[in-house]
Amino acid sequence: MKRILARISYDGSGFKGYQKQPDARSVQQEMERALAKIHKETSWRSTSSGRTDAGVHALRQPVHFDTTLDIPEARWARALNSVLPKDIFVHECREVDSSFHARYDAVGKEYLYRMTCGEDYSVFKRHFEHQLREIPDRRLMQQAAGYMLGTHNFSSLSSPRTAVVDKVRTMYAIDVLKEGNSWTLRFVGSGFLYQMVRVMTGTLLEVGFRHRRPDTIPEMIAFEKRSAAGKTAPGEGLYLSQVFYEEAALQKHLKTIKKP
Amino acid sequence: MKRILARISYDGSGFKGYQKQPDARSVQQEMERALAKIHKETSWRSTSSGRTDAGVHALRQPVHFDTTLDIPEARWARALNSVLPKDIFVHECREVDSSFHARYDAVGKEYLYRMTCGEDYSVFKRHFEHQLREIPDRRLMQQAAGYMLGTHNFSSLSSPRTAVVDKVRTMYAIDVLKEGNSWTLRFVGSGFLYQMVRVMTGTLLEVGFRHRRPDTIPEMIAFEKRSAAGKTAPGEGLYLSQVFYEEAALQKHLKTIKKP
């Protein structure tokens, strides 16, 4: 038995999320259907670094699976791509130690939230960016983001619809980046709760549009109730962009992005 | 009765083309359904600058319609957008002379063909660009494009599946533009036959990949049969990008793009 780590990207717009569920198309279902086909079985298990919500995208998301087949690691990506639908793509596969776990071994993740602000609605971006007619105040958003950094109980800034009990996470970096009308919010943290990036984004936007003050964020976090935060931003702008398995790689990434 | 000229963009990936047809979703059908709704009628006519094929996109394509309603021209776009599906967007509407005709009055058009060359397949671009793993020779393509310029019978470089008899058109500019791995072929001409841009693109790509020589193009055009040309490039890379109604505007555009 060999354990393979695949890096997959998917366009989330055609899925009800990553996780398998009855009567809805999911990324996991398609991945496991492809694996079953290759293994000539009726089903095959896979484990991802985590779940994404309906409409949410992923860039090189790690997914591991065990195999009894003797396919060389360099051939796995092509084998999977030949049976996967067009909205999932496997960039690479490599053999990993059988103790590796795509979810439990993660020490950090990065999400990007993409927006276009102050332009005509574009039919071409509708599944890939959150489109806003107005332009928020970037400085205020960055200021509010500063209050979200560090270790907190993130109950206010995530959905209560979860079985997860420990809501303490650490945010290492939250940056409000802008190039012309294209905005990207970048979140790097130890881990993220259900809808956490979308609630943080919605809350930062309310600050950007002057519906709340940046300095109200600490109180909002301390309240530890979802009702204290802003609206959940739509899923289409969200991308899981990196998963870190080594503390050193995470620290190196943080150093790179901290350069202004 | 007032005549209104609308400028619409659409993501062609959800349509079987522009033109209304039984049992298939078309842009025209959605436009006319929206117009019928606003007019509180069961149907309403509209006329576009031309048709696009399945999967082909449009940027600000002109469509005219007549109306009995007294909606100010500045309100029309919002009225239409409120009833149109998310993959069609009306940028603006303005009142035009009742003699104006979106198709017959056109003196020139521009199409863009977008490609990514030499990168991993991207799930996000699959409906919007033609994705090639190999990198074609740009210089050869530009050389071949030079032979397509001018006035010719374009039977070789268009689909025979058409009722159009006169196949003579004039190409004013064909440019092979490149920025990193993003390529754009730009075609400006007096008019375009059925699948003409896609056949020209497919043929230019065969030149770029050294499957034909640039100097074989004149002979290929003179043959006046579709079989003489290359494959039809897929629809997803193609955008109708401009329609010109005044010779002066067309000439001005050509002058701008001729600056290197």
Coordinates of C-alpha atoms in Angstrom, one line a residue:
Chain A
M1 CA 0.0 0.0 0.0
K2 CA 1.4 3.4 -1.0
R3 CA 0.1 6.8 0.1
I4 CA -0.1 9.4 -2.6
L5 CA -0.5 13.2 -2.1
A6 CA -2.3 14.9 -5.0
R7 CA -2.5 18.7 -5.5
I8 CA -5.8 19.6 -7.1
S9 CA -7.4 22.8 -8.3
Y10 CA -11.1 23.1 -8.9
D11 CA -13.6 25.6 -10.0
G12 CA -16.1 25.5 -7.1
S13 CA -19.0 27.0 -9.1
G14 CA -20.3 23.6 -10.2
F15 CA -20.1 22.0 -6.8
K16 CA -22.1 22.0 -3.6
G17 CA -18.8 22.1 -1.7
Y18 CA -15.8 19.8 -1.2
Q19 CA -17.5 17.2 1.0
K20 CA -19.5 14.3 -0.2
Q21 CA -23.2 14.6 0.4
P22 CA -26.3 12.9 -0.9
D23 CA -28.0 14.2 -4.0
A24 CA -25.4 17.0 -4.7
R25 CA -22.3 17.2 -6.8
S26 CA -19.1 17.5 -4.6
V27 CA -15.4 17.6 -5.4
Q28 CA -14.8 14.6 -3.0
Q29 CA -17.4 12.5 -4.9
E30 CA -15.8 13.2 -8.2
M31 CA -12.3 12.5 -6.8
E32 CA -13.4 9.2 -5.3
R33 CA -15.3 8.3 -8.4
A34 CA -12.1 8.8 -10.4
L35 CA -10.0 6.8 -8.0
A36 CA -12.6 4.0 -7.9
K37 CA -12.5 3.9 -11.7
I38 CA -8.7 3.7 -11.8
H39 CA -8.7 1.0 -9.1
K40 CA -11.6 -0.9 -10.8
E41 CA -13.6 -0.8 -7.6
T42 CA -17.0 0.6 -6.8
S43 CA -15.6 3.2 -4.3
W44 CA -12.3 4.5 -3.1
R45 CA -11.4 6.7 -0.1
S46 CA -9.6 10.0 -0.2
T47 CA -8.8 12.6 2.5
S48 CA -8.4 16.3 1.8
S49 CA -6.7 19.1 3.8
G50 CA -10.2 20.3 4.7
R51 CA -13.6 21.2 3.2
T52 CA -14.6 24.1 1.1
D53 CA -18.1 25.5 0.8
A54 CA -20.4 25.7 -2.2
G55 CA -18.9 27.9 -4.9
V56 CA -15.5 28.2 -3.2
H57 CA -12.4 27.4 -5.3
A58 CA -9.1 25.8 -4.5
L59 CA -5.6 26.2 -5.9
R60 CA -3.4 23.1 -5.5
Q61 CA -5.4 21.8 -2.5
P62 CA -3.7 18.7 -1.0
V63 CA -5.7 15.4 -1.0
H64 CA -4.2 12.1 0.0
F65 CA -5.3 8.6 -0.8
D66 CA -3.8 5.1 -0.5
T67 CA -3.4 2.8 -3.4
T68 CA -2.7 -0.8 -4.1
L69 CA -1.7 0.0 -7.7
D70 CA 1.9 0.1 -9.0
I71 CA 1.5 3.3 -11.0
P72 CA 4.7 5.5 -10.9
E73 CA 4.1 8.7 -9.0
A74 CA 4.8 10.8 -12.2
R75 CA 1.9 9.0 -14.0
W76 CA -0.8 9.5 -11.4
A77 CA -1.7 13.1 -12.3
R78 CA -2.4 12.1 -15.9
A79 CA -4.3 9.0 -14.9
L80 CA -6.6 11.0 -12.7
N81 CA -7.0 13.9 -15.1
S82 CA -8.1 11.5 -17.9
V83 CA -11.1 10.4 -15.8
L84 CA -11.9 13.6 -13.8
P85 CA -14.4 16.2 -15.1
K86 CA -13.1 19.4 -16.6
D87 CA -13.6 21.5 -13.5
I88 CA -11.1 19.5 -11.4
F89 CA -7.4 19.3 -12.3
V90 CA -4.6 17.4 -10.7
H91 CA -1.3 19.3 -10.9
E92 CA 0.9 16.7 -9.4
C93 CA 1.0 13.6 -7.3
R94 CA 3.8 12.3 -5.2
E95 CA 4.3 9.4 -2.9
V96 CA 4.4 10.3 0.8
D97 CA 5.0 8.4 4.0
S98 CA 2.1 6.3 5.1
S99 CA 1.9 8.4 8.3
F100 CA 1.2 11.6 6.4
H101 CA -2.3 13.0 6.8
A102 CA -3.5 15.8 4.6
R103 CA -5.8 17.3 7.3
Y104 CA -4.1 16.5 10.6
D105 CA -0.6 17.4 9.6
A106 CA -1.5 20.9 8.3
V107 CA 0.2 23.7 10.4
G108 CA -1.2 26.6 8.5
K109 CA -3.4 27.7 5.6
E110 CA -3.8 30.6 3.3
Y111 CA -7.0 31.8 1.7
L112 CA -7.5 34.5 -0.9
Y113 CA -10.7 36.5 -1.2
R114 CA -10.9 38.2 -4.6
M115 CA -13.1 41.2 -5.4
T116 CA -13.6 43.8 -8.1
C117 CA -14.6 47.1 -6.8
G118 CA -16.0 50.1 -8.7
E119 CA -16.6 48.6 -12.1
D120 CA -19.5 47.5 -14.3
Y121 CA -20.7 44.0 -13.4
S122 CA -18.8 41.5 -15.5
V123 CA -20.5 38.3 -16.7
F124 CA -17.1 36.7 -17.0
K125 CA -16.1 37.2 -13.3
R126 CA -19.4 36.2 -11.8
H127 CA -18.3 32.8 -10.5
F128 CA -14.7 34.0 -9.6
E129 CA -14.8 37.3 -7.9
H130 CA -17.1 39.2 -5.5
Q131 CA -18.2 42.2 -7.6
L132 CA -18.9 45.5 -5.8
R133 CA -20.0 48.8 -7.4
E134 CA -18.6 50.9 -4.6
I135 CA -15.0 51.2 -3.5
P136 CA -14.4 50.5 0.2
D137 CA -11.8 52.4 2.3
R138 CA -8.7 50.2 2.2
R139 CA -6.9 51.9 5.0
L140 CA -9.8 51.3 7.4
M141 CA -10.1 47.6 6.3
Q142 CA -6.3 47.1 6.9
Q143 CA -6.7 48.7 10.3
A144 CA -9.6 46.4 11.3
A145 CA -7.7 43.4 10.0
G146 CA -4.9 44.3 12.4
Y147 CA -7.3 43.7 15.3
M148 CA -8.1 40.2 14.0
L149 CA -4.5 39.1 14.1
G150 CA -3.2 36.9 16.8
T151 CA -4.8 34.1 18.9
H152 CA -8.5 34.5 19.6
N153 CA -11.7 32.5 20.1
F154 CA -13.2 33.1 16.6
S155 CA -16.8 32.3 17.5
S156 CA -18.0 35.8 16.4
L157 CA -16.2 35.5 13.1
S158 CA -17.4 32.1 12.0
S159 CA -20.6 30.2 11.4
P160 CA -22.2 28.5 14.5
R161 CA -23.4 25.6 12.2
T162 CA -20.5 23.3 13.1
A163 CA -19.6 20.5 15.4
V164 CA -16.2 21.9 16.1
V165 CA -15.9 22.9 19.8
D166 CA -12.5 24.6 20.0
K167 CA -12.9 27.9 18.3
V168 CA -9.4 29.2 19.1
R169 CA -7.3 29.9 16.1
T170 CA -4.3 32.1 15.3
M171 CA -4.2 34.6 12.4
Y172 CA -0.7 35.3 11.3
A173 CA -1.4 37.7 8.4
I174 CA -4.4 39.5 6.9
D175 CA -3.6 41.8 4.1
V176 CA -5.8 44.0 1.9
L177 CA -4.1 44.1 -1.5
K178 CA -5.2 46.1 -4.4
E179 CA -4.1 46.5 -8.0
G180 CA -6.4 48.9 -9.9
N181 CA -9.9 47.7 -9.4
S182 CA -8.8 44.1 -8.5
W183 CA -8.7 43.6 -4.7
T184 CA -7.4 40.5 -2.9
L185 CA -7.8 39.9 0.8
R186 CA -5.1 37.4 2.0
F187 CA -5.6 35.4 5.2
V188 CA -2.8 33.2 6.7
G189 CA -3.7 31.4 9.8
S190 CA -3.2 28.2 11.9
G191 CA -6.6 27.0 10.7
F192 CA -10.0 28.3 9.8
L193 CA -13.4 27.6 11.1
Y194 CA -16.6 27.1 9.1
Q195 CA -17.2 30.2 6.9
M196 CA -14.6 32.1 8.9
V197 CA -12.9 33.8 5.9
R198 CA -16.2 34.8 4.5
V199 CA -17.4 36.3 7.8
M200 CA -14.1 38.1 8.3
T201 CA -14.3 39.4 4.7
G202 CA -18.0 40.6 5.2
T203 CA -17.0 42.3 8.4
L204 CA -14.0 44.0 6.9
L205 CA -16.2 45.2 4.1
E206 CA -18.6 46.7 6.5
V207 CA -15.6 48.6 8.0
G208 CA -14.5 49.6 4.6
F209 CA -18.0 51.1 3.9
R210 CA -17.9 52.8 7.3
H211 CA -20.8 50.8 8.8
R212 CA -18.5 49.9 11.7
R213 CA -15.3 51.3 13.1
P214 CA -12.1 49.4 13.1
D215 CA -11.6 49.8 16.8
T216 CA -14.9 47.9 17.5
I217 CA -13.3 44.7 16.3
P218 CA -11.7 43.6 19.7
E219 CA -15.1 44.0 21.5
M220 CA -16.8 42.1 18.6
I221 CA -14.3 39.2 18.9
A222 CA -14.7 39.2 22.8
F223 CA -18.5 38.8 22.4
E224 CA -17.9 35.3 21.0
K225 CA -21.3 35.3 19.2
R226 CA -21.8 35.2 15.4
S227 CA -24.4 38.0 15.7
A228 CA -21.7 40.4 16.7
A229 CA -19.9 40.3 13.3
G230 CA -20.8 41.3 9.7
K231 CA -22.5 39.6 6.8
T232 CA -21.0 36.4 5.3
A233 CA -19.4 37.4 2.0
P234 CA -20.4 35.3 -1.0
G235 CA -18.5 32.1 -1.7
E236 CA -17.5 32.9 -5.3
G237 CA -14.6 35.2 -4.3
L238 CA -12.9 32.7 -2.1
Y239 CA -9.9 30.5 -2.9
L240 CA -8.1 28.1 -0.7
S241 CA -4.6 29.0 -1.9
Q242 CA -2.0 27.2 0.3
V243 CA -1.7 24.5 2.9
F244 CA 1.5 24.3 4.9
Y245 CA 2.7 21.1 6.5
E246 CA 6.0 22.4 7.8
E247 CA 6.4 25.2 10.3
A248 CA 9.6 26.3 8.4
A249 CA 7.6 26.6 5.1
L250 CA 4.9 28.6 6.8
Q251 CA 7.4 31.0 8.4
K252 CA 9.3 31.4 5.1
H253 CA 6.0 32.3 3.4
L254 CA 5.1 34.8 6.2
K255 CA 8.5 36.5 5.7
T256 CA 8.0 36.8 2.0
I257 CA 4.6 38.4 2.2
K258 CA 5.6 40.7 5.0
K259 CA 7.9 42.5 2.7
P260 CA 5.8 45.4 1.6
Chain B
M1 CA -42.2 54.0 -31.3
K2 CA -38.6 54.6 -30.3
R3 CA -35.6 52.5 -31.3
I4 CA -33.1 51.6 -28.6
L5 CA -29.5 50.4 -29.1
A6 CA -28.3 48.3 -26.2
R7 CA -24.7 47.2 -25.6
I8 CA -24.6 43.8 -24.1
S9 CA -21.9 41.4 -22.8
Y10 CA -22.5 37.7 -22.3
D11 CA -20.6 34.7 -21.2
G12 CA -21.3 32.4 -24.1
S13 CA -20.5 29.2 -22.2
G14 CA -24.1 28.7 -21.2
F15 CA -25.6 29.3 -24.6
K16 CA -26.0 27.3 -27.8
G17 CA -25.1 30.6 -29.6
Y18 CA -26.7 34.0 -30.1
Q19 CA -29.6 33.0 -32.4
K20 CA -32.9 31.7 -31.2
Q21 CA -33.4 28.0 -31.9
P22 CA -35.9 25.4 -30.7
D23 CA -35.0 23.4 -27.5
A24 CA -31.7 25.3 -26.8
R25 CA -30.8 28.2 -24.7
S26 CA -29.8 31.3 -26.7
V27 CA -28.8 34.9 -26.0
Q28 CA -31.6 36.2 -28.3
Q29 CA -34.2 34.1 -26.6
E30 CA -33.2 35.5 -23.2
M31 CA -33.0 39.1 -24.5
E32 CA -36.5 38.8 -26.1
R33 CA -37.9 37.1 -23.0
A34 CA -36.6 40.1 -21.0
L35 CA -38.1 42.6 -23.4
A36 CA -41.4 40.8 -23.5
K37 CA -41.5 40.9 -19.7
I38 CA -40.9 44.6 -19.6
H39 CA -43.5 45.2 -22.3
K40 CA -45.9 42.8 -20.7
E41 CA -46.3 40.9 -23.9
T42 CA -45.7 37.3 -24.8
S43 CA -42.8 38.1 -27.2
W44 CA -40.8 41.0 -28.4
R45 CA -38.4 41.4 -31.3
S46 CA -34.7 42.4 -31.2
T47 CA -32.0 42.6 -33.8
S48 CA -28.3 42.1 -33.1
S49 CA -25.2 43.1 -35.0
G50 CA -24.8 39.4 -35.9
R51 CA -24.8 35.9 -34.5
T52 CA -22.2 34.2 -32.4
D53 CA -21.7 30.5 -32.1
A54 CA -22.1 28.2 -29.1
G55 CA -19.6 29.1 -26.4
V56 CA -18.5 32.3 -28.0
H57 CA -18.5 35.5 -25.9
A58 CA -19.4 39.1 -26.6
L59 CA -18.2 42.4 -25.2
R60 CA -20.7 45.3 -25.6
Q61 CA -22.4 43.7 -28.6
P62 CA -24.9 46.0 -30.2
V63 CA -28.6 44.9 -30.2
H64 CA -31.5 47.1 -31.2
F65 CA -35.1 46.9 -30.5
D66 CA -38.2 49.1 -30.9
T67 CA -40.3 50.1 -27.9
T68 CA -43.7 51.6 -27.2
L69 CA -42.8 52.3 -23.6
D70 CA -41.8 55.7 -22.3
I71 CA -38.8 54.6 -20.3
P72 CA -36.0 57.2 -20.3
E73 CA -32.9 55.8 -22.1
A74 CA -30.8 56.0 -18.9
R75 CA -33.2 53.6 -17.2
W76 CA -33.3 50.9 -19.8
A77 CA -30.1 49.1 -18.9
R78 CA -31.2 48.7 -15.3
A79 CA -34.7 47.6 -16.3
L80 CA -33.2 44.9 -18.6
N81 CA -30.6 43.8 -16.1
S82 CA -33.2 43.3 -13.4
V83 CA -35.0 40.6 -15.6
L84 CA -32.0 39.2 -17.5
P85 CA -30.1 36.1 -16.3
K86 CA -26.6 36.6 -14.7
D87 CA -24.7 35.6 -17.8
I88 CA -26.0 38.6 -19.9
F89 CA -25.3 42.2 -18.9
V90 CA -26.5 45.4 -20.5
H91 CA -23.9 48.1 -20.2
E92 CA -25.9 50.9 -21.7
C93 CA -28.9 51.8 -23.8
R94 CA -29.4 54.8 -26.0
E95 CA -32.1 56.0 -28.3
V96 CA -31.1 55.9 -32.0
D97 CA -32.8 57.0 -35.2
S98 CA -35.5 54.6 -36.4
S99 CA -33.5 54.1 -39.6
F100 CA -30.6 52.6 -37.6
H101 CA -30.0 48.9 -38.0
A102 CA -27.6 47.0 -35.8
R103 CA -26.7 44.5 -38.5
Y104 CA -27.0 46.3 -41.8
D105 CA -25.3 49.5 -40.7
A106 CA -22.1 47.8 -39.4
V107 CA -19.0 48.8 -41.5
G108 CA -16.5 46.7 -39.5
K109 CA -16.0 44.3 -36.6
E110 CA -13.3 43.2 -34.3
Y111 CA -12.9 39.8 -32.8
L112 CA -10.4 38.7 -30.2
Y113 CA -9.3 35.1 -29.8
R114 CA -7.7 34.4 -26.4
M115 CA -5.3 31.6 -25.6
T116 CA -3.0 30.5 -22.9
C117 CA 0.1 28.7 -24.2
G118 CA 2.7 26.7 -22.3
E119 CA 1.0 26.4 -18.9
D120 CA -0.8 23.8 -16.8
Y121 CA -4.5 23.5 -17.7
S122 CA -6.5 25.9 -15.6
V123 CA -10.0 25.0 -14.5
F124 CA -10.8 28.7 -14.2
K125 CA -10.0 29.5 -17.8
R126 CA -11.7 26.6 -19.4
H127 CA -14.7 28.5 -20.7
F128 CA -12.8 31.7 -21.5
E129 CA -9.5 30.8 -23.3
H130 CA -8.2 28.2 -25.6
Q131 CA -5.5 26.4 -23.5
L132 CA -2.5 25.0 -25.3
R133 CA 0.4 23.1 -23.6
E134 CA 2.8 23.9 -26.4
I135 CA 4.0 27.4 -27.4
P136 CA 3.5 28.2 -31.1
D137 CA 6.0 30.4 -33.2
R138 CA 4.6 33.9 -33.0
R139 CA 6.7 35.3 -35.9
L140 CA 5.4 32.6 -38.3
M141 CA 1.8 33.2 -37.2
Q142 CA 2.2 36.9 -37.8
Q143 CA 3.7 36.3 -41.2
A144 CA 0.8 34.0 -42.2
A145 CA -1.7 36.5 -40.9
G146 CA -0.1 39.1 -43.3
Y147 CA -1.2 36.9 -46.2
M148 CA -4.8 36.9 -45.0
L149 CA -5.0 40.7 -45.0
G150 CA -6.9 42.5 -47.8
T151 CA -9.9 41.6 -49.8
H152 CA -10.4 37.9 -50.6
N153 CA -13.0 35.3 -51.2
F154 CA -12.9 33.6 -47.7
S155 CA -14.5 30.3 -48.7
S156 CA -11.4 28.4 -47.6
L157 CA -11.3 30.2 -44.2
S158 CA -14.9 29.8 -43.2
S159 CA -17.5 27.1 -42.7
P160 CA -19.5 25.9 -45.8
R161 CA -22.6 25.5 -43.6
T162 CA -24.1 28.8 -44.4
A163 CA -26.7 30.4 -46.7
V164 CA -24.4 33.3 -47.4
V165 CA -23.4 33.4 -51.1
D166 CA -21.0 36.3 -51.2
K167 CA -17.8 35.2 -49.5
V168 CA -15.7 38.2 -50.2
R169 CA -14.6 40.2 -47.1
T170 CA -11.8 42.5 -46.3
M171 CA -9.4 42.0 -43.4
Y172 CA -7.9 45.3 -42.2
A173 CA -5.7 44.0 -39.4
I174 CA -4.7 40.6 -37.9
D175 CA -2.3 40.8 -35.0
V176 CA -0.8 38.2 -32.8
L177 CA -0.4 39.8 -29.4
K178 CA 1.4 38.2 -26.5
E179 CA 1.9 39.1 -22.8
G180 CA 3.7 36.3 -21.0
N181 CA 1.7 33.2 -21.6
S182 CA -1.5 35.1 -22.5
W183 CA -2.0 35.3 -26.2
T184 CA -4.6 37.3 -28.1
L185 CA -5.3 37.2 -31.8
R186 CA -7.0 40.4 -32.9
F187 CA -9.0 40.4 -36.2
V188 CA -10.5 43.6 -37.7
G189 CA -12.4 43.2 -40.9
S190 CA -15.4 44.5 -42.9
G191 CA -17.4 41.5 -41.8
F192 CA -16.9 37.8 -40.9
L193 CA -18.4 34.7 -42.3
Y194 CA -19.7 31.7 -40.3
Q195 CA -16.8 30.3 -38.1
M196 CA -14.3 32.5 -40.0
V197 CA -12.3 33.7 -37.0
R198 CA -12.1 30.2 -35.6
V199 CA -10.9 28.7 -38.9
M200 CA -8.4 31.5 -39.4
T201 CA -7.2 30.9 -35.8
G202 CA -6.9 27.2 -36.3
T203 CA -5.0 27.7 -39.5
L204 CA -2.6 30.3 -37.9
L205 CA -2.0 27.8 -35.1
E206 CA -1.0 25.1 -37.6
V207 CA 1.5 27.6 -39.0
G208 CA 2.7 28.4 -35.5
F209 CA 3.3 24.7 -34.9
R210 CA 5.1 24.3 -38.2
H211 CA 2.5 22.1 -39.8
R212 CA 2.1 24.5 -42.7
R213 CA 4.3 27.3 -44.1
P214 CA 3.2 30.9 -44.0
D215 CA 3.7 31.3 -47.7
T216 CA 1.2 28.5 -48.5
I217 CA -1.7 30.8 -47.3
P218 CA -2.3 32.7 -50.7
E219 CA -2.7 29.3 -52.5
M220 CA -5.0 28.1 -49.7
I221 CA -7.2 31.1 -50.0
A222 CA -7.2 30.9 -53.8
F223 CA -8.4 27.3 -53.6
E224 CA -11.8 28.6 -52.2
K225 CA -12.6 25.3 -50.4
R226 CA -12.9 24.8 -46.6
S227 CA -10.8 21.6 -46.9
A228 CA -7.7 23.7 -47.8
A229 CA -7.5 25.4 -44.4
G230 CA -6.8 24.2 -40.9
K231 CA -8.9 23.0 -38.1
T232 CA -11.6 25.1 -36.5
A233 CA -10.3 26.4 -33.2
P234 CA -12.7 25.9 -30.2
G235 CA -15.4 28.6 -29.5
E236 CA -14.4 29.3 -25.9
G237 CA -11.5 31.5 -26.8
L238 CA -13.5 33.8 -29.1
Y239 CA -14.9 37.3 -28.2
L240 CA -16.8 39.6 -30.4
S241 CA -15.2 42.8 -29.1
Q242 CA -16.2 45.7 -31.3
V243 CA -18.7 46.6 -34.0
F244 CA -18.2 49.8 -36.0
Y245 CA -21.0 51.8 -37.5
E246 CA -19.0 54.7 -38.8
E247 CA -16.1 54.5 -41.2
A248 CA -14.3 57.3 -39.3
A249 CA -14.5 55.3 -36.0
L250 CA -13.2 52.2 -37.7
Q251 CA -10.3 54.1 -39.3
K252 CA -9.5 55.8 -36.0
H253 CA -9.4 52.3 -34.3
L254 CA -7.1 50.9 -37.0
K255 CA -4.7 53.8 -36.6
T256 CA -4.6 53.2 -32.8
I257 CA -3.8 49.5 -33.0
K258 CA -1.3 50.0 -35.8
K259 CA 1.0 51.8 -33.4
P260 CA 3.3 49.1 -32.2

